[in-house]
mmCIF file of C-alpha atoms in Angstrom:
data_model
loop_
_atom_site.group_PDB
_atom_site.id
_atom_site.type_symbol
_atom_site.label_atom_id
_atom_site.label_comp_id
_atom_site.label_asym_id
_atom_site.label_seq_id
_atom_site.Cartn_x
_atom_site.Cartn_y
_atom_site.Cartn_z
ATOM 1 C CA MET R 1 16.724 3.658 19.855
ATOM 2 C CA LEU R 2 18.814 1.675 17.228
ATOM 3 C CA ALA R 3 19.449 -1.202 20.112
ATOM 4 C CA GLY R 4 16.090 -1.181 21.184
ATOM 5 C CA ALA R 5 14.514 -1.537 17.516
ATOM 6 C CA THR R 6 16.853 -3.876 16.662
ATOM 7 C CA GLY R 7 15.845 -6.192 19.697
ATOM 8 C CA ILE R 8 12.151 -5.950 18.814
ATOM 9 C CA ALA R 9 12.829 -6.416 15.182
ATOM 10 C CA GLN R 10 14.499 -9.768 15.760
ATOM 11 C CA LEU R 11 11.852 -10.833 18.345
ATOM 12 C CA ILE R 12 9.496 -10.233 15.599
ATOM 13 C CA VAL R 13 11.540 -12.072 13.319
ATOM 14 C CA ALA R 14 11.814 -15.119 15.732
ATOM 15 C CA LEU R 15 8.035 -15.185 16.006
ATOM 16 C CA VAL R 16 7.475 -15.361 12.156
ATOM 17 C CA TYR R 17 9.952 -18.227 12.111
ATOM 18 C CA ILE R 18 7.950 -19.938 14.911
ATOM 19 C CA ALA R 19 4.706 -19.731 12.908
ATOM 20 C CA ALA R 20 6.284 -20.564 9.646
ATOM 21 C CA ALA R 21 8.062 -23.466 11.403
ATOM 22 C CA ARG R 22 4.533 -24.698 12.908
ATOM 23 C CA SER R 23 2.893 -24.991 9.485
ATOM 24 C CA ALA R 24 5.479 -27.493 8.004
ATOM 25 C CA THR R 25 7.492 -30.451 8.667
ATOM 26 C CA PRO R 26 11.069 -30.394 9.809
ATOM 27 C CA ALA R 27 12.026 -31.543 6.319
ATOM 28 C CA ASP R 28 9.747 -29.272 4.421
ATOM 29 C CA PHE R 29 10.810 -26.194 6.756
ATOM 30 C CA GLY R 30 14.340 -27.222 5.880
ATOM 31 C CA TRP R 31 14.037 -26.402 2.051
ATOM 32 C CA VAL R 32 12.817 -23.088 2.822
ATOM 33 C CA VAL R 33 15.332 -22.009 5.469
ATOM 34 C CA SER R 34 18.079 -23.529 3.180
ATOM 35 C CA ALA R 35 16.607 -21.408 0.349
ATOM 36 C CA ILE R 36 16.676 -18.090 2.343
ATOM 37 C CA ALA R 37 20.138 -18.933 3.720
ATOM 38 C CA LEU R 38 21.321 -19.050 0.120
ATOM 39 C CA GLY R 39 19.977 -15.700 -0.715
ATOM 40 C CA THR R 40 21.273 -14.018 2.560
ATOM 41 C CA VAL R 41 24.685 -15.611 1.855
ATOM 42 C CA ALA R 42 24.834 -14.329 -1.551
ATOM 43 C CA VAL R 43 24.096 -10.825 -0.137
ATOM 44 C CA GLY R 44 27.543 -10.964 1.578
ATOM 45 C CA PHE R 45 29.335 -12.066 -1.360
ATOM 46 C CA VAL R 46 27.829 -9.287 -3.799
ATOM 47 C CA ASP R 47 28.039 -6.557 -1.146
ATOM 48 C CA PHE R 48 31.734 -7.507 -0.500
ATOM 49 C CA GLY R 49 32.021 -5.347 2.644
ATOM 50 C CA THR R 50 31.283 -1.972 0.522
ATOM 51 C CA ASN R 51 28.304 -1.022 2.952
ATOM 52 C CA SER R 52 30.622 -1.209 5.902
ATOM 53 C CA PHE R 53 33.327 0.365 4.117
ATOM 54 C CA TRP R 54 31.269 3.158 2.781
ATOM 55 C CA VAL R 55 29.920 4.018 6.258
ATOM 56 C CA ARG R 56 33.458 4.513 7.568
ATOM 57 C CA GLU R 57 34.177 6.834 4.637
ATOM 58 C CA ILE R 58 30.935 8.846 4.894
ATOM 59 C CA ALA R 59 31.822 9.396 8.689
ATOM 60 C CA ARG R 60 35.220 10.591 7.590
ATOM 61 C CA ASN R 61 33.787 12.681 4.810
ATOM 62 C CA GLN R 62 35.879 11.120 2.224
ATOM 63 C CA LEU R 63 33.137 9.742 0.062
ATOM 64 C CA PRO R 64 31.337 12.162 -2.078
ATOM 65 C CA LEU R 65 27.707 11.694 -2.766
ATOM 66 C CA ASN R 66 27.954 11.601 -6.374
ATOM 67 C CA GLU R 67 30.514 8.733 -6.036
ATOM 68 C CA PHE R 68 28.456 7.058 -3.546
ATOM 69 C CA SER R 69 25.662 7.021 -5.934
ATOM 70 C CA ARG R 70 27.410 5.696 -8.704
ATOM 71 C CA ARG R 71 28.851 2.764 -6.459
ATOM 72 C CA GLY R 72 25.596 2.035 -5.100
ATOM 73 C CA SER R 73 23.762 2.025 -8.271
ATOM 74 C CA GLY R 74 26.269 -0.304 -10.006
ATOM 75 C CA LYS R 75 26.171 -2.882 -7.346
ATOM 76 C CA LEU R 76 22.651 -2.979 -7.567
ATOM 77 C CA MET R 77 22.550 -3.139 -11.026
ATOM 78 C CA ALA R 78 25.085 -6.326 -10.840
ATOM 79 C CA ALA R 79 22.722 -7.915 -8.032
ATOM 80 C CA THR R 80 19.745 -7.521 -10.434
ATOM 81 C CA ILE R 81 21.419 -9.120 -13.226
ATOM 82 C CA LEU R 82 22.646 -11.817 -10.929
ATOM 83 C CA ALA R 83 19.026 -12.584 -9.517
ATOM 84 C CA ALA R 84 17.489 -12.681 -12.705
ATOM 85 C CA LEU R 85 20.041 -15.138 -13.906
ATOM 86 C CA TRP R 86 19.626 -17.317 -10.803
ATOM 87 C CA LEU R 87 15.721 -17.385 -11.544
ATOM 88 C CA LEU R 88 16.374 -18.614 -15.049
ATOM 89 C CA PHE R 89 18.391 -21.192 -13.814
ATOM 90 C CA SER R 90 16.631 -22.514 -10.560
ATOM 91 C CA VAL R 91 12.956 -22.439 -11.863
ATOM 92 C CA PRO R 92 13.495 -25.102 -14.529
ATOM 93 C CA VAL R 93 16.558 -27.077 -13.234
ATOM 94 C CA LEU R 94 16.023 -27.163 -9.454
ATOM 95 C CA GLN R 95 12.436 -28.107 -9.681
ATOM 96 C CA GLY R 96 11.151 -29.605 -6.603
ATOM 97 C CA THR R 97 13.304 -27.716 -4.452
ATOM 98 C CA SER R 98 12.573 -23.794 -3.041
ATOM 99 C CA TYR R 99 16.031 -22.374 -4.162
ATOM 100 C CA TRP R 100 14.472 -19.865 -6.414
ATOM 101 C CA MET R 101 13.305 -18.113 -3.279
ATOM 102 C CA ALA R 102 16.792 -16.981 -2.804
ATOM 103 C CA ALA R 103 17.059 -14.428 -5.698
ATOM 104 C CA PRO R 104 13.855 -11.898 -4.246
ATOM 105 C CA VAL R 105 15.293 -12.412 -0.940
ATOM 106 C CA PHE R 106 18.686 -11.786 -2.047
ATOM 107 C CA LEU R 107 17.832 -8.343 -4.013
ATOM 108 C CA SER R 108 15.664 -6.873 -1.716
ATOM 109 C CA LEU R 109 17.775 -7.294 1.410
ATOM 110 C CA LEU R 110 20.721 -5.959 -0.495
ATOM 111 C CA LEU R 111 18.701 -2.880 -1.801
ATOM 112 C CA ASN R 112 17.461 -2.353 1.994
ATOM 113 C CA GLN R 113 21.037 -2.429 3.179
ATOM 114 C CA THR R 114 22.293 -0.023 0.790
ATOM 115 C CA ALA R 115 19.629 2.435 1.655
ATOM 116 C CA GLN R 116 20.870 2.578 5.115
ATOM 117 C CA VAL R 117 24.520 3.472 4.496
ATOM 118 C CA SER R 118 23.883 7.166 4.324
ATOM 119 C CA LEU R 119 22.093 7.285 7.697
ATOM 120 C CA ARG R 120 24.526 5.090 9.482
ATOM 121 C CA GLY R 121 27.437 7.109 8.023
ATOM 122 C CA MET R 122 25.561 10.179 9.480
ATOM 123 C CA ALA R 123 25.436 8.373 12.612
ATOM 124 C CA ARG R 124 21.369 9.066 12.466
ATOM 125 C CA GLY R 125 20.885 5.734 14.335
ATOM 126 C CA GLU R 126 17.432 6.726 15.387
ATOM 127 C CA LEU R 127 16.409 6.885 11.587
ATOM 128 C CA VAL R 128 17.670 3.388 10.959
ATOM 129 C CA ALA R 129 15.644 1.933 13.845
ATOM 130 C CA TRP R 130 12.583 3.345 12.304
ATOM 131 C CA SER R 131 13.457 1.756 8.996
ATOM 132 C CA ILE R 132 14.412 -1.736 10.707
ATOM 133 C CA LEU R 133 11.031 -1.906 12.647
ATOM 134 C CA ALA R 134 9.007 -1.098 9.512
ATOM 135 C CA ASP R 135 10.674 -3.839 7.890
ATOM 136 C CA ARG R 136 9.900 -6.438 10.751
ATOM 137 C CA ILE R 137 6.439 -5.290 11.095
ATOM 138 C CA VAL R 138 5.517 -5.422 7.365
ATOM 139 C CA VAL R 139 7.013 -9.057 7.226
ATOM 140 C CA ALA R 140 4.702 -9.970 10.250
ATOM 141 C CA ILE R 141 1.734 -8.500 8.537
ATOM 142 C CA VAL R 142 1.956 -10.301 5.280
ATOM 143 C CA LEU R 143 2.911 -13.672 6.833
ATOM 144 C CA ALA R 144 -0.379 -13.044 9.193
ATOM 145 C CA ILE R 145 -2.485 -12.373 5.938
ATOM 146 C CA VAL R 146 -0.922 -15.508 4.366
ATOM 147 C CA SER R 147 -1.960 -17.530 7.418
ATOM 148 C CA ALA R 148 -5.401 -15.904 7.489
ATOM 149 C CA THR R 149 -5.990 -17.506 4.083
ATOM 150 C CA GLY R 150 -5.319 -20.998 5.290
ATOM 151 C CA ALA R 151 -2.083 -21.047 3.048
ATOM 152 C CA ASN R 152 1.048 -22.803 4.240
ATOM 153 C CA ALA R 153 2.886 -19.917 5.797
ATOM 154 C CA ALA R 154 6.337 -21.537 5.520
ATOM 155 C CA GLN R 155 6.145 -21.346 1.449
ATOM 156 C CA PHE R 156 5.463 -17.752 1.639
ATOM 157 C CA LEU R 157 7.955 -16.767 4.277
ATOM 158 C CA TRP R 158 10.117 -15.426 1.185
ATOM 159 C CA LEU R 159 7.161 -13.034 0.109
ATOM 160 C CA ALA R 160 7.088 -11.669 3.748
ATOM 161 C CA LEU R 161 10.944 -11.187 3.962
ATOM 162 C CA THR R 162 11.104 -9.648 0.487
ATOM 163 C CA ALA R 163 8.214 -7.194 1.119
ATOM 164 C CA GLY R 164 9.802 -5.956 4.258
ATOM 165 C CA SER R 165 13.028 -5.291 3.040
ATOM 166 C CA VAL R 166 11.580 -3.267 -0.005
ATOM 167 C CA VAL R 167 9.409 -1.220 2.134
ATOM 168 C CA ALA R 168 12.142 -0.407 4.689
ATOM 169 C CA ALA R 169 14.672 0.355 1.777
ATOM 170 C CA GLY R 170 12.282 3.285 0.438
ATOM 171 C CA MET R 171 11.677 4.267 4.045
ATOM 172 C CA GLY R 172 15.198 4.542 4.673
ATOM 173 C CA TRP R 173 16.008 6.614 1.449
ATOM 174 C CA TRP R 174 13.152 8.551 2.122
ATOM 175 C CA MET R 175 14.415 9.571 5.472
ATOM 176 C CA THR R 176 17.666 10.210 4.342
ATOM 177 C CA PRO R 177 18.433 14.459 4.291
ATOM 178 C CA ALA R 178 18.267 15.430 0.678
ATOM 179 C CA HIS R 179 21.822 16.429 0.662
ATOM 180 C CA SER R 180 23.053 13.105 1.678
ATOM 181 C CA ARG R 181 20.255 11.097 -0.607
ATOM 182 C CA PRO R 182 21.933 8.833 -3.091
ATOM 183 C CA GLY R 183 20.219 8.438 -6.541
ATOM 184 C CA PRO R 184 20.860 6.164 -9.490
ATOM 185 C CA ARG R 185 23.834 7.094 -11.385
ATOM 186 C CA LEU R 186 23.706 4.286 -14.252
ATOM 187 C CA TRP R 187 25.318 6.326 -17.342
ATOM 188 C CA ARG R 188 28.825 6.082 -16.077
ATOM 189 C CA ARG R 189 30.886 3.027 -15.151
ATOM 190 C CA THR R 190 32.386 2.723 -11.828
ATOM 191 C CA ASN R 191 33.731 -0.134 -9.836
ATOM 192 C CA PRO R 192 31.634 -0.309 -6.798
ATOM 193 C CA TRP R 193 34.169 -2.383 -4.947
ATOM 194 C CA LYS R 194 36.832 -0.110 -4.922
ATOM 195 C CA GLY R 195 38.807 0.001 -1.542
ATOM 196 C CA SER R 196 36.450 -2.478 0.114
ATOM 197 C CA GLY R 197 39.055 -5.445 -0.234
ATOM 198 C CA TYR R 198 39.715 -6.579 3.510
ATOM 199 C CA TYR R 199 36.210 -5.259 4.452
ATOM 200 C CA GLY R 200 34.652 -7.305 1.684
ATOM 201 C CA LEU R 201 36.770 -10.694 3.171
ATOM 202 C CA SER R 202 34.949 -10.287 6.386
ATOM 203 C CA THR R 203 32.058 -9.932 5.022
ATOM 204 C CA VAL R 204 31.980 -13.035 2.697
ATOM 205 C CA ALA R 205 33.156 -14.914 5.474
ATOM 206 C CA ILE R 206 30.550 -13.861 7.918
ATOM 207 C CA SER R 207 28.007 -14.278 5.183
ATOM 208 C CA ALA R 208 29.374 -17.800 4.489
ATOM 209 C CA GLN R 209 28.527 -19.099 7.734
ATOM 210 C CA GLY R 210 24.842 -18.950 6.554
ATOM 211 C CA ILE R 211 25.776 -22.145 4.318
ATOM 212 C CA ASP R 212 25.973 -24.047 7.630
ATOM 213 C CA VAL R 213 21.929 -24.842 6.994
ATOM 214 C CA MET R 214 22.958 -26.061 3.534
ATOM 215 C CA ILE R 215 25.696 -28.291 4.630
ATOM 216 C CA ILE R 216 23.673 -29.816 7.406
ATOM 217 C CA GLY R 217 21.049 -30.391 4.676
ATOM 218 C CA GLY R 218 23.619 -32.091 2.268
ATOM 219 C CA PHE R 219 25.295 -34.276 5.279
ATOM 220 C CA GLY R 220 22.581 -34.615 7.454
ATOM 221 C CA GLY R 221 19.180 -34.599 5.596
ATOM 222 C CA PRO R 222 16.685 -31.828 5.195
ATOM 223 C CA ALA R 223 14.802 -32.735 8.650
ATOM 224 C CA ALA R 224 18.365 -32.096 10.549
ATOM 225 C CA ALA R 225 18.246 -28.441 8.411
ATOM 226 C CA GLY R 226 14.796 -28.026 9.622
ATOM 227 C CA LEU R 227 15.592 -28.848 13.335
ATOM 228 C CA TYR R 228 18.524 -26.024 12.923
ATOM 229 C CA GLY R 229 16.732 -23.361 10.965
ATOM 230 C CA ALA R 230 13.724 -23.470 13.291
ATOM 231 C CA VAL R 231 15.728 -22.157 16.126
ATOM 232 C CA ASN R 232 18.930 -20.665 14.876
ATOM 233 C CA ARG R 233 17.466 -17.357 14.658
ATOM 234 C CA TRP R 234 16.031 -17.451 18.123
ATOM 235 C CA THR R 235 19.542 -15.941 19.422
ATOM 236 C CA GLN R 236 19.595 -13.011 16.937
ATOM 237 C CA PRO R 237 18.155 -10.539 19.050
ATOM 238 C CA MET R 238 20.531 -11.074 21.810
ATOM 239 C CA SER R 239 23.525 -10.862 19.209
ATOM 240 C CA LEU R 240 21.914 -7.764 17.396
ATOM 241 C CA LEU R 241 21.596 -5.954 20.299
ATOM 242 C CA ALA R 242 25.217 -5.879 20.230
ATOM 243 C CA GLY R 243 25.229 -5.340 16.440
ATOM 244 C CA ALA R 244 23.148 -2.166 17.173
ATOM 245 C CA PHE R 245 25.312 -1.139 19.818
ATOM 246 C CA SER R 246 28.382 -1.540 17.364
ATOM 247 C CA SER R 247 26.564 0.234 14.180
ATOM 248 C CA ALA R 248 25.448 3.244 16.326
ATOM 249 C CA SER R 249 29.071 3.517 17.636
ATOM 250 C CA VAL R 250 31.161 2.681 14.662
ATOM 251 C CA PRO R 251 30.734 6.260 13.203
ATOM 252 C CA PHE R 252 32.093 7.650 16.317
ATOM 253 C CA VAL R 253 35.094 5.538 16.395
ATOM 254 C CA ALA R 254 36.045 6.321 13.020
ATOM 255 C CA HIS R 255 35.748 9.647 13.638
ATOM 256 C CA SER R 256 38.138 9.556 16.588
ATOM 257 C CA GLN R 257 40.819 7.136 15.160
ATOM 258 C CA THR R 258 42.234 6.089 18.320
ATOM 259 C CA TRP R 259 40.992 3.687 21.055
ATOM 260 C CA ARG R 260 41.357 6.340 23.726
ATOM 261 C CA LEU R 261 39.573 8.985 21.976
ATOM 262 C CA ALA R 262 36.890 6.426 21.010
ATOM 263 C CA TRP R 263 36.026 5.200 24.707
ATOM 264 C CA PRO R 264 33.972 8.260 26.202
ATOM 265 C CA HIS R 265 31.567 7.563 23.372
ATOM 266 C CA LEU R 266 31.258 3.674 23.972
ATOM 267 C CA ARG R 267 30.844 3.401 27.814
ATOM 268 C CA SER R 268 27.562 4.705 27.881
ATOM 269 C CA GLY R 269 26.391 1.773 25.730
ATOM 270 C CA ILE R 270 28.302 -0.986 27.368
ATOM 271 C CA TRP R 271 25.268 -2.216 29.378
ATOM 272 C CA LEU R 272 23.636 -3.251 26.527
ATOM 273 C CA LEU R 273 26.311 -6.265 26.037
ATOM 274 C CA GLY R 274 25.341 -7.179 29.605
ATOM 275 C CA VAL R 275 21.627 -7.410 28.886
ATOM 276 C CA ALA R 276 22.280 -9.459 25.967
ATOM 277 C CA VAL R 277 24.656 -11.979 27.730
ATOM 278 C CA SER R 278 21.979 -12.236 30.582
ATOM 279 C CA ILE R 279 18.917 -13.083 28.006
ATOM 280 C CA CYS R 280 21.639 -15.592 26.566
ATOM 281 C CA ILE R 281 21.944 -17.440 29.644
ATOM 282 C CA GLY R 282 18.307 -17.448 30.321
ATOM 283 C CA VAL R 283 17.620 -18.979 26.871
ATOM 284 C CA ALA R 284 20.152 -21.669 27.359
ATOM 285 C CA ILE R 285 18.577 -22.668 30.707
ATOM 286 C CA GLY R 286 14.954 -22.712 29.699
ATOM 287 C CA ALA R 287 15.286 -23.998 26.157
ATOM 288 C CA PRO R 288 13.504 -27.338 26.328
ATOM 289 C CA TRP R 289 10.425 -25.936 27.854
ATOM 290 C CA ILE R 290 10.807 -22.988 25.084
ATOM 291 C CA VAL R 291 11.071 -25.163 22.152
ATOM 292 C CA GLU R 292 8.156 -27.665 23.004
ATOM 293 C CA MET R 293 5.646 -24.502 23.910
ATOM 294 C CA LEU R 294 6.748 -22.597 20.829
ATOM 295 C CA ILE R 295 7.013 -24.706 18.226
ATOM 296 C CA GLY R 296 5.618 -28.358 19.475
ATOM 297 C CA PRO R 297 7.000 -31.690 20.315
ATOM 298 C CA ARG R 298 7.767 -32.547 16.312
ATOM 299 C CA TYR R 299 11.040 -29.985 17.144
ATOM 300 C CA ALA R 300 11.943 -31.452 20.587
ATOM 301 C CA GLY R 301 15.138 -32.437 18.976
ATOM 302 C CA ALA R 302 16.066 -28.558 18.561
ATOM 303 C CA ALA R 303 16.159 -27.792 22.308
ATOM 304 C CA PRO R 304 19.853 -28.887 22.882
ATOM 305 C CA VAL R 305 20.656 -27.187 19.472
ATOM 306 C CA LEU R 306 19.037 -23.882 20.905
ATOM 307 C CA GLN R 307 21.019 -24.299 24.393
ATOM 308 C CA VAL R 308 24.470 -24.562 22.588
ATOM 309 C CA LEU R 309 23.388 -21.336 20.065
ATOM 310 C CA ALA R 310 22.462 -19.490 23.199
ATOM 311 C CA LEU R 311 25.849 -20.263 24.886
ATOM 312 C CA GLY R 312 27.780 -19.965 21.676
ATOM 313 C CA THR R 313 26.178 -16.208 21.144
ATOM 314 C CA ILE R 314 27.812 -15.033 24.481
ATOM 315 C CA PRO R 315 31.222 -14.652 22.664
ATOM 316 C CA ALA R 316 29.471 -13.520 19.461
ATOM 317 C CA ILE R 317 28.096 -10.330 21.480
ATOM 318 C CA PHE R 318 31.371 -9.258 22.024
ATOM 319 C CA ASN R 319 32.962 -10.017 18.697
ATOM 320 C CA GLN R 320 30.927 -7.717 16.865
ATOM 321 C CA PRO R 321 31.766 -4.437 18.508
ATOM 322 C CA LEU R 322 35.339 -5.569 18.589
ATOM 323 C CA SER R 323 35.515 -6.387 14.938
ATOM 324 C CA GLY R 324 33.600 -3.191 13.768
ATOM 325 C CA PHE R 325 35.885 -1.043 15.942
ATOM 326 C CA LEU R 326 39.020 -2.399 14.613
ATOM 327 C CA GLN R 327 37.641 -1.780 11.015
ATOM 328 C CA SER R 328 36.938 1.712 11.797
ATOM 329 C CA LEU R 329 40.151 2.388 13.274
ATOM 330 C CA GLY R 330 41.751 1.119 9.862
ATOM 331 C CA HIS R 331 42.726 -2.484 11.103
ATOM 332 C CA ASP R 332 40.447 -4.305 8.717
ATOM 333 C CA ARG R 333 43.153 -6.471 7.216
ATOM 334 C CA ILE R 334 43.876 -7.973 10.760
ATOM 335 C CA VAL R 335 39.919 -8.720 11.022
ATOM 336 C CA SER R 336 39.477 -10.439 7.796
ATOM 337 C CA LEU R 337 42.459 -12.549 8.392
ATOM 338 C CA ILE R 338 40.967 -13.793 11.647
ATOM 339 C CA THR R 339 37.220 -13.740 10.504
ATOM 340 C CA VAL R 340 38.371 -15.878 7.390
ATOM 341 C CA ALA R 341 40.371 -18.421 9.057
ATOM 342 C CA ALA R 342 37.909 -19.013 11.905
ATOM 343 C CA VAL R 343 34.859 -19.440 9.157
ATOM 344 C CA VAL R 344 36.513 -21.914 7.018
ATOM 345 C CA PHE R 345 37.357 -24.004 10.259
ATOM 346 C CA GLN R 346 33.659 -23.614 11.491
ATOM 347 C CA LEU R 347 32.245 -24.694 7.980
ATOM 348 C CA ALA R 348 34.726 -27.618 7.947
ATOM 349 C CA LEU R 349 33.793 -28.839 11.309
ATOM 350 C CA VAL R 350 29.914 -28.612 10.167
ATOM 351 C CA ALA R 351 30.419 -30.871 7.493
ATOM 352 C CA LEU R 352 32.486 -33.212 9.358
ATOM 353 C CA SER R 353 30.001 -33.414 12.496
ATOM 354 C CA ALA R 354 26.703 -32.918 10.790
ATOM 355 C CA ARG R 355 26.418 -36.603 9.372
ATOM 356 C CA PHE R 356 26.639 -37.804 13.260
ATOM 357 C CA LEU R 357 25.548 -35.265 14.937
ATOM 358 C CA GLY R 358 22.940 -33.334 12.838
ATOM 359 C CA ALA R 359 21.908 -30.065 13.784
ATOM 360 C CA LEU R 360 23.738 -30.398 17.105
ATOM 361 C CA GLY R 361 27.180 -30.379 15.260
ATOM 362 C CA ALA R 362 26.298 -27.055 13.429
ATOM 363 C CA ALA R 363 25.585 -25.598 16.666
ATOM 364 C CA ILE R 364 28.923 -26.788 18.445
ATOM 365 C CA ALA R 365 30.872 -25.561 15.475
ATOM 366 C CA PHE R 366 29.203 -21.982 15.860
ATOM 367 C CA SER R 367 30.207 -22.110 19.478
ATOM 368 C CA VAL R 368 33.486 -22.844 18.604
ATOM 369 C CA LEU R 369 33.825 -20.322 15.764
ATOM 370 C CA GLN R 370 32.947 -17.486 18.166
ATOM 371 C CA ILE R 371 35.407 -18.384 20.743
ATOM 372 C CA LEU R 372 38.179 -18.379 18.198
ATOM 373 C CA ILE R 373 37.103 -15.271 16.815
ATOM 374 C CA LEU R 374 37.137 -13.525 20.274
ATOM 375 C CA ALA R 375 40.379 -14.999 21.105
ATOM 376 C CA GLY R 376 41.850 -13.270 18.079
ATOM 377 C CA LEU R 377 39.977 -10.042 18.127
ATOM 378 C CA THR R 378 41.123 -9.432 21.672
ATOM 379 C CA ALA R 379 44.824 -10.143 21.023
ATOM 380 C CA ALA R 380 44.386 -7.831 18.057
ATOM 381 C CA ALA R 381 42.895 -4.873 20.134
ATOM 382 C CA ILE R 382 45.583 -5.296 22.665
ATOM 383 C CA VAL R 383 48.218 -5.160 20.088
ATOM 384 C CA THR R 384 46.997 -2.334 18.243
ATOM 385 C CA GLY R 385 46.249 -0.341 21.205
ATOM 386 C CA ARG R 386 49.813 -0.244 22.463
ATOM 387 C CA PRO R 387 51.478 3.083 22.204
ATOM 388 C CA GLY R 388 53.798 3.249 19.083
ATOM 389 C CA TYR R 389 52.125 0.666 17.042
ATOM 390 C CA ARG R 390 52.192 1.000 13.328
ATOM 391 C CA ARG R 391 49.673 -0.211 11.046
ATOM 392 C CA ARG R 392 50.972 -2.250 8.251
#
């Protein structure tokens, strides 16, 4: 259910972005997707791996509800203050841009992800699935209403995404059983990021990938950012099928604590990775026709970008479960070092290539990144799976 819901949800997001892109020029759409990318990246920095770390600890019965409530409340309070400060800065100082949109997208997305932690830790993937679907359905409804009024859909994309996250957060909290449902704990100081160090490095590195759109805009111009932003989410239904498989399996892997004991829980869902790879190949083959049909000739330059992104998503499909399983088995330091090094290389490559190749340069950098991460994670899985290996 989690895999299916995630795939459907990301298909809805792809359609929403298509509708928003069709309502704006590549340059105007570039400003919007850059702002949304900034908000999404900020989630990774402020979360700093806490959600993934808490899921593991809840699966191991090592995080009491009161402590989880205190940490979650502290993190959300800090996020609220940061969002308010960004609004106070961006509205008067960054006039003429859309960067103020990052604040509501950031805060609502962090709230939504935190509300799912208990359900994910309890391996209630079917309930998380309903929350994910509700999120994307609300996004589509809000944008449809905006479009029906004749307004520019791209300029209200932030509103749709924010509304979807808020509704999903409320739904996730409501579906969590009362004995595991976190509540506000604001009267005691606590460190929300305690213990999440290496999880945090991995999360920040992965989130930092989102600034590739901003780098393209800075080195290649807003039109190049618009071309890239118009199609870079079209491969997410495939990669998030793998993410759903990973998310649903992580609690079982964490509980098993060895590769051998975890395998029986994993093998029944391996077929999802094969489906995702097949879709990537199909998108790469049909990209020129898909782009022209969905977003029109103004975005014809995005077709080769989509082709490279689809092929680069193939190694990414295997990276998600590999990294999640290694972290769940206690090898989060190895994962963080591999991910940080690869992402730094990717962003440097984006900056170097965007001036000459524009959006295509970012797509190539993404593909190179995923290949490097896959090589590193595969080597780590082989080494840590050997009998007698001792975690450092």
